[in-house]
CSV table of C-alpha atoms in Angstrom, one decimal:
chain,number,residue,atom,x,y,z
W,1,UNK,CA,2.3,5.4,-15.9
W,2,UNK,CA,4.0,2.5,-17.7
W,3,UNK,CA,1.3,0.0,-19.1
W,4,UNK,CA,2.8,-3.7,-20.2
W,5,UNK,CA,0.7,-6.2,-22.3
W,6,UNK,CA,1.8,-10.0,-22.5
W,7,UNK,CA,0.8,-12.5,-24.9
W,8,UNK,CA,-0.4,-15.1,-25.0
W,9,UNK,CA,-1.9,-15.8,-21.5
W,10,UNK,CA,-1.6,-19.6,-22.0
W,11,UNK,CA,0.7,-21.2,-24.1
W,12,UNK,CA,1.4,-25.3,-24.2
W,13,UNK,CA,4.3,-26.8,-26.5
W,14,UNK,CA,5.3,-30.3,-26.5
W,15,UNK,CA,8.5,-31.0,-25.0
W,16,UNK,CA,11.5,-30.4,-27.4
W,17,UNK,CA,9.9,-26.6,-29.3
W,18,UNK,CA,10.4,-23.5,-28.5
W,19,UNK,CA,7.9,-21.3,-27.1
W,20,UNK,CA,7.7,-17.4,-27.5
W,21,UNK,CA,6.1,-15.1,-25.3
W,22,UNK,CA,5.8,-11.6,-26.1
W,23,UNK,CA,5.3,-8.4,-24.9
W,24,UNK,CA,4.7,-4.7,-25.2
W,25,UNK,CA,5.4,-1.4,-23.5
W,26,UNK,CA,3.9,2.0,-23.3
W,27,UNK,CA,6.9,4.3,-21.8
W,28,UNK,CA,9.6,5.1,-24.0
W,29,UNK,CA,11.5,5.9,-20.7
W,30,UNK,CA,11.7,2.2,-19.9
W,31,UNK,CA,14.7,1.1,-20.1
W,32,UNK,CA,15.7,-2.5,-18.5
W,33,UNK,CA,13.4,-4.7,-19.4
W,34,UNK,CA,13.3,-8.3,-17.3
W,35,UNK,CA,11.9,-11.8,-17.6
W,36,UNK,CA,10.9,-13.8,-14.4
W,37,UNK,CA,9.2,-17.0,-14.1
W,38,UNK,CA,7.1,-18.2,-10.8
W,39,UNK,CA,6.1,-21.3,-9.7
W,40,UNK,CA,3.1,-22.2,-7.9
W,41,UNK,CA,3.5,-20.5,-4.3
W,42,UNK,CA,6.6,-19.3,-5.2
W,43,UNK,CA,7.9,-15.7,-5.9
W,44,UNK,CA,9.5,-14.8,-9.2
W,45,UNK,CA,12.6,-15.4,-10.5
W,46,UNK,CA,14.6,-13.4,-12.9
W,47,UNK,CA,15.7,-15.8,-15.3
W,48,UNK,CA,17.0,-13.0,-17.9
W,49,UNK,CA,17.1,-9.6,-18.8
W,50,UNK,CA,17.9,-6.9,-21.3
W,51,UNK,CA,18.6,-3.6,-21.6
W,52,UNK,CA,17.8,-0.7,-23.9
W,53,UNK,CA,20.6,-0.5,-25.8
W,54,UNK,CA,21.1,-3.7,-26.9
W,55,UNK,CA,19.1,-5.4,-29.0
W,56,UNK,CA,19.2,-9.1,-28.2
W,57,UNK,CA,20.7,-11.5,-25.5
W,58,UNK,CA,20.9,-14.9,-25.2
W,59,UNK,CA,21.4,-17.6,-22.2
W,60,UNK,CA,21.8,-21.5,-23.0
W,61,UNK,CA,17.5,-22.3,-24.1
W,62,UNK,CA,16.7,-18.6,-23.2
W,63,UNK,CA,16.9,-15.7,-25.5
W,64,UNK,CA,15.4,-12.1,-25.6
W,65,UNK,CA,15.1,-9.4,-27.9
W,66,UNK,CA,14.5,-6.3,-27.9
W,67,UNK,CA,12.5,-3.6,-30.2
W,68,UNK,CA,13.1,-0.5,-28.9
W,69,UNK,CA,11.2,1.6,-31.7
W,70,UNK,CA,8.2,-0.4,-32.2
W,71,UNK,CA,8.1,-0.9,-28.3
W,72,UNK,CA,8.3,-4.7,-27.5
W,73,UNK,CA,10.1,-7.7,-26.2
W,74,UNK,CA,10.0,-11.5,-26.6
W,75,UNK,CA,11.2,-14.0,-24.9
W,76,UNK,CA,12.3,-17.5,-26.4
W,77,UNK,CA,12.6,-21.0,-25.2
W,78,UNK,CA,14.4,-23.6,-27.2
W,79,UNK,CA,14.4,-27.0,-27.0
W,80,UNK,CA,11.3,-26.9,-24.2
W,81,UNK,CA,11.6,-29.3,-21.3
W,82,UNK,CA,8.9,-30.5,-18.6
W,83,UNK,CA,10.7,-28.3,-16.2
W,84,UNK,CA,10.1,-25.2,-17.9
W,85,UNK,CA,6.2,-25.5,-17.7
W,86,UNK,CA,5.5,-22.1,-15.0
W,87,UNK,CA,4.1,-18.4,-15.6
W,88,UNK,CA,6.5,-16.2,-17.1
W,89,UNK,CA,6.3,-12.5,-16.5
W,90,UNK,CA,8.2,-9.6,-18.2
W,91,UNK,CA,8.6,-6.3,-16.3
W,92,UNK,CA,9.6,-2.9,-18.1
W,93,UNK,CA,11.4,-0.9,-15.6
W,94,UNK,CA,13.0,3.0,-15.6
W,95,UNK,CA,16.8,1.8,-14.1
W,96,UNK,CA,15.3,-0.6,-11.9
W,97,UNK,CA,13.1,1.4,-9.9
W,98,UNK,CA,9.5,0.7,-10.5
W,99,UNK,CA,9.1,-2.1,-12.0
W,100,UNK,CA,5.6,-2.9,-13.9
W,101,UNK,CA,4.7,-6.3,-14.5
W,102,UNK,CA,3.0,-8.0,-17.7
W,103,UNK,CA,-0.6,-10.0,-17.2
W,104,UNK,CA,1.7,-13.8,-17.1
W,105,UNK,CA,2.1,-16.3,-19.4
W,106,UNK,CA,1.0,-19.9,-18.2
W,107,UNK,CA,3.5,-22.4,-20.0
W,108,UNK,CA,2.7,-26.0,-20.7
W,109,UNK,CA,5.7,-28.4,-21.8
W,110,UNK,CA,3.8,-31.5,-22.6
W,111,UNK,CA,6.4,-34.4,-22.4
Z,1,UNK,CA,22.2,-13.9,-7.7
Z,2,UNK,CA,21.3,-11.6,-4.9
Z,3,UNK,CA,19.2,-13.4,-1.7
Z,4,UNK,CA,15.6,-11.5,-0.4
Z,5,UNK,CA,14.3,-13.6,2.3
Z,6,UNK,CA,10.6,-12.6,3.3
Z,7,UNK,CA,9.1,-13.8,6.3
Z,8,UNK,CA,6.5,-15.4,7.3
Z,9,UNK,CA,5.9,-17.7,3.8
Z,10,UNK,CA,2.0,-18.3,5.2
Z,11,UNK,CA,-0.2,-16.9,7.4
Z,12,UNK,CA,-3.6,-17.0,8.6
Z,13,UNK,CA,-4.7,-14.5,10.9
Z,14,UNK,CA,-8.4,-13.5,12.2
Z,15,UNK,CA,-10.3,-10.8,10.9
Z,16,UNK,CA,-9.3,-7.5,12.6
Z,17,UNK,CA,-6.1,-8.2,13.5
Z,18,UNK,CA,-3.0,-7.0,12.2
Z,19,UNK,CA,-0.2,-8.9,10.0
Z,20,UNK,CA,3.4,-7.9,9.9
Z,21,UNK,CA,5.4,-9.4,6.9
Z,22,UNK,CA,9.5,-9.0,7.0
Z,23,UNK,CA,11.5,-8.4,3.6
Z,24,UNK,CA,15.3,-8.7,4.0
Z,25,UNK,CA,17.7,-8.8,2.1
Z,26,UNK,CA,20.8,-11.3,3.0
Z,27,UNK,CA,23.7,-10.2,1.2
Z,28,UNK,CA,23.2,-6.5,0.0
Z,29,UNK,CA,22.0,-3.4,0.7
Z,30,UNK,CA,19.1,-2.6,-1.1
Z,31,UNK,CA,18.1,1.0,-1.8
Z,32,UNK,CA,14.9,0.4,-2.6
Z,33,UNK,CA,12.2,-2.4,-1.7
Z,34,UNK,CA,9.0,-2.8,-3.6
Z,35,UNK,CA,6.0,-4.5,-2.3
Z,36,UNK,CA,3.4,-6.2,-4.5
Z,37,UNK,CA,0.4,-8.5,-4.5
Z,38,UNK,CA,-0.8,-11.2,-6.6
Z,39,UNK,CA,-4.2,-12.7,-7.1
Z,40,UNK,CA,-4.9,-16.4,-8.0
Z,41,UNK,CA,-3.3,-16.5,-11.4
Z,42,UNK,CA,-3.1,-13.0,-12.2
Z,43,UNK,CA,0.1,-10.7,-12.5
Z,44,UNK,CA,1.8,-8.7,-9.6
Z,45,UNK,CA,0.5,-5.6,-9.0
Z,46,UNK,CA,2.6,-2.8,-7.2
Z,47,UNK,CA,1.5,-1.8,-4.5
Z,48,UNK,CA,4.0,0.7,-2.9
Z,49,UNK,CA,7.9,1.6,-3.1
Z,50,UNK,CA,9.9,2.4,-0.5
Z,51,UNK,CA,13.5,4.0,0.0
Z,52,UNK,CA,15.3,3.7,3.4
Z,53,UNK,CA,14.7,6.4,6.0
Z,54,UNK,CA,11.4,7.5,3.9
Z,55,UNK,CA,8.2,7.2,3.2
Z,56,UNK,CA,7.3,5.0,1.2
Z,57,UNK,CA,5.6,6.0,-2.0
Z,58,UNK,CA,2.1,4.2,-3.0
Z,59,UNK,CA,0.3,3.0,-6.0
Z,60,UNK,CA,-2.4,4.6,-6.6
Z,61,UNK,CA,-5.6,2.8,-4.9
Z,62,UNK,CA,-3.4,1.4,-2.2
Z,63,UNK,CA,-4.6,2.6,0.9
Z,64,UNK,CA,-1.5,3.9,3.1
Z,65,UNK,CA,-3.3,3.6,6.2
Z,66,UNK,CA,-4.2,0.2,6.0
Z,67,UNK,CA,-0.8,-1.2,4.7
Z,68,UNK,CA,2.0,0.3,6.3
Z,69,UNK,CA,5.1,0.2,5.0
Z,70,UNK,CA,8.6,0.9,7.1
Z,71,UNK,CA,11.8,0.9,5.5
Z,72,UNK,CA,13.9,1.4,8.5
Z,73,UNK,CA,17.5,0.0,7.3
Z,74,UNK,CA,19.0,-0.9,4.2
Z,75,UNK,CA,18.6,-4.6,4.6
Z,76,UNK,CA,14.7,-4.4,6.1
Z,77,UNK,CA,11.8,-3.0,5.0
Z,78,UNK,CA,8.2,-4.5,6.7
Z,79,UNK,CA,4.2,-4.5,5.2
Z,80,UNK,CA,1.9,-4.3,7.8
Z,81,UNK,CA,-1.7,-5.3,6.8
Z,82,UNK,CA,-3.8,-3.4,9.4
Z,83,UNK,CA,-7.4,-4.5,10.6
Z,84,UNK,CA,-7.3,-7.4,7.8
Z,85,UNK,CA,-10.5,-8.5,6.4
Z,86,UNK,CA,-11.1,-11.5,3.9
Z,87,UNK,CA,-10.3,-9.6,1.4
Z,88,UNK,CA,-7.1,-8.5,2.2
Z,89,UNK,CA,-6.2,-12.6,1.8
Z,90,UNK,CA,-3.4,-12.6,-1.1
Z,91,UNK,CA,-0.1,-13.4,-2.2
Z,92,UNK,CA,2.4,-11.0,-0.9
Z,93,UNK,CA,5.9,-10.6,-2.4
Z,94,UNK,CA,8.3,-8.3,-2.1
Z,95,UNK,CA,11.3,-7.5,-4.1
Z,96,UNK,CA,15.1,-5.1,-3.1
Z,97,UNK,CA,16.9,-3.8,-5.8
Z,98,UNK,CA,20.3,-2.2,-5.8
Z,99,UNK,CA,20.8,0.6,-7.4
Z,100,UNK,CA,19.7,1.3,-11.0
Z,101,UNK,CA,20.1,-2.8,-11.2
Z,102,UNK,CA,17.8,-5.9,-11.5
Z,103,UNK,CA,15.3,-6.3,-8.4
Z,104,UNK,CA,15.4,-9.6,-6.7
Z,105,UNK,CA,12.2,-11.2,-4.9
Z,106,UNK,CA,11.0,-12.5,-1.7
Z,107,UNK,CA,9.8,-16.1,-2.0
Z,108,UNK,CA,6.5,-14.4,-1.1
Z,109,UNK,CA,3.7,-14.9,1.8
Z,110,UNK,CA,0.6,-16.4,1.5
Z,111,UNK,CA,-1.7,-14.2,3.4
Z,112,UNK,CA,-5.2,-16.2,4.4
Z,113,UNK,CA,-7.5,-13.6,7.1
Z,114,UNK,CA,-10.5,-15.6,8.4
């Protein structure tokens, strides 16, 4: 089955960087590839996404690309606020069945 | 984006008993629903996936007896966690997804068996 790896598992930035979480896949089937972030007690929300044939995507901060040949995708913050501080997932899905979920990234904005 | 509203969001139950969570989504019709679980500060893990009108399909190491899963419309789908023990006690979300597009989550149920 699919196997997702996420880096790094912490990650704390002071308020105003940008923070970049990464992430790699094992099934070149994969083909939607998500980013959700939780907060405490909460379940996850999708805050973007991107899909295999394009090759990056961007949202305001939030910005996503995607290697399809080498396998992995990152997600990027800019301009970090205190609000943003939460655990990220990414999630490699085959057409949004299954979905299979990295290890989480715990993101710090100091202020 | 698309509402799933999963009910109860906490629950504490003795152990023995048995704990029915609800998934539902609110304003589509979701062709598949996915439960998961999630330890203290780790990742979701799947636990099953379920299609209306079929049995669900399940992870492998996820007992099917002991967490039942009925997907009986296209709006419902329902975990039960039979003859809970302490360490059945998790984080419980689920998730609907159209089809062949983005999933969208449950806020999740705190499950606490005592």
């Amino acid at each position: 089955g699919e196997n997702v790896e996420q880096h790094p598992s912490t990650l704390s930035v002071q308020e105003g960087d940008s923070a970049v979480i990464k992430c790699t896949y094992s099934d070149s089937a994969s083909n939607y590839f998500p980013w959700y972030k939780q907060e405490l007690g909460k379940g996850p929300q999708l805050i973007i996404d991107i899909r295999s044939n394009v090759g990056e995507k961007k949202d305001q901060r939030i910005a996503v690309t995607l290697n399809k040949t080498a396998k992995h995708f990152s997600l990027h913050i800019t301009e970090t606020q205190p609000e943003d501080s939460a655990v990220y997932f990414c999630a490699a899905s085959i057409s949004g069945n299954q979905f299979y979920f990295g290890t989480g990234t715990s993101l710090t904005v100091i202020p | 984006g698309a509402v799933v509203s999963q009910h109860p969001s906490w629950v504490i139950c003795k152990s023995g008993t048995s704990v029915k969570i609800e998934c539902r989504s609110l304003d589509f019709q979701a062709t598949t629903m996915f439960w998961y679980r999630q330890f203290p500060k780790q990742s979701l893990m799947l636990m099953a996936t379920s299609n209306e009108g079929s049995k669900a399909t399940y992870e492998q190491g996820v007992e099917k007896d002991k967490f039942l899963i009925n997907h009986a419309s296209l709006t419902l789908s329902t975990l039960t966690v039979t003859s809970a023990h302490p360490e059945d006690s998790s984080f419980y979300i689920c998730s609907a997804a159209r089809q062949g597009t983005e999933a969208f989550f449950g806020q999740g149920t705190r499950l606490t068996v005592v």
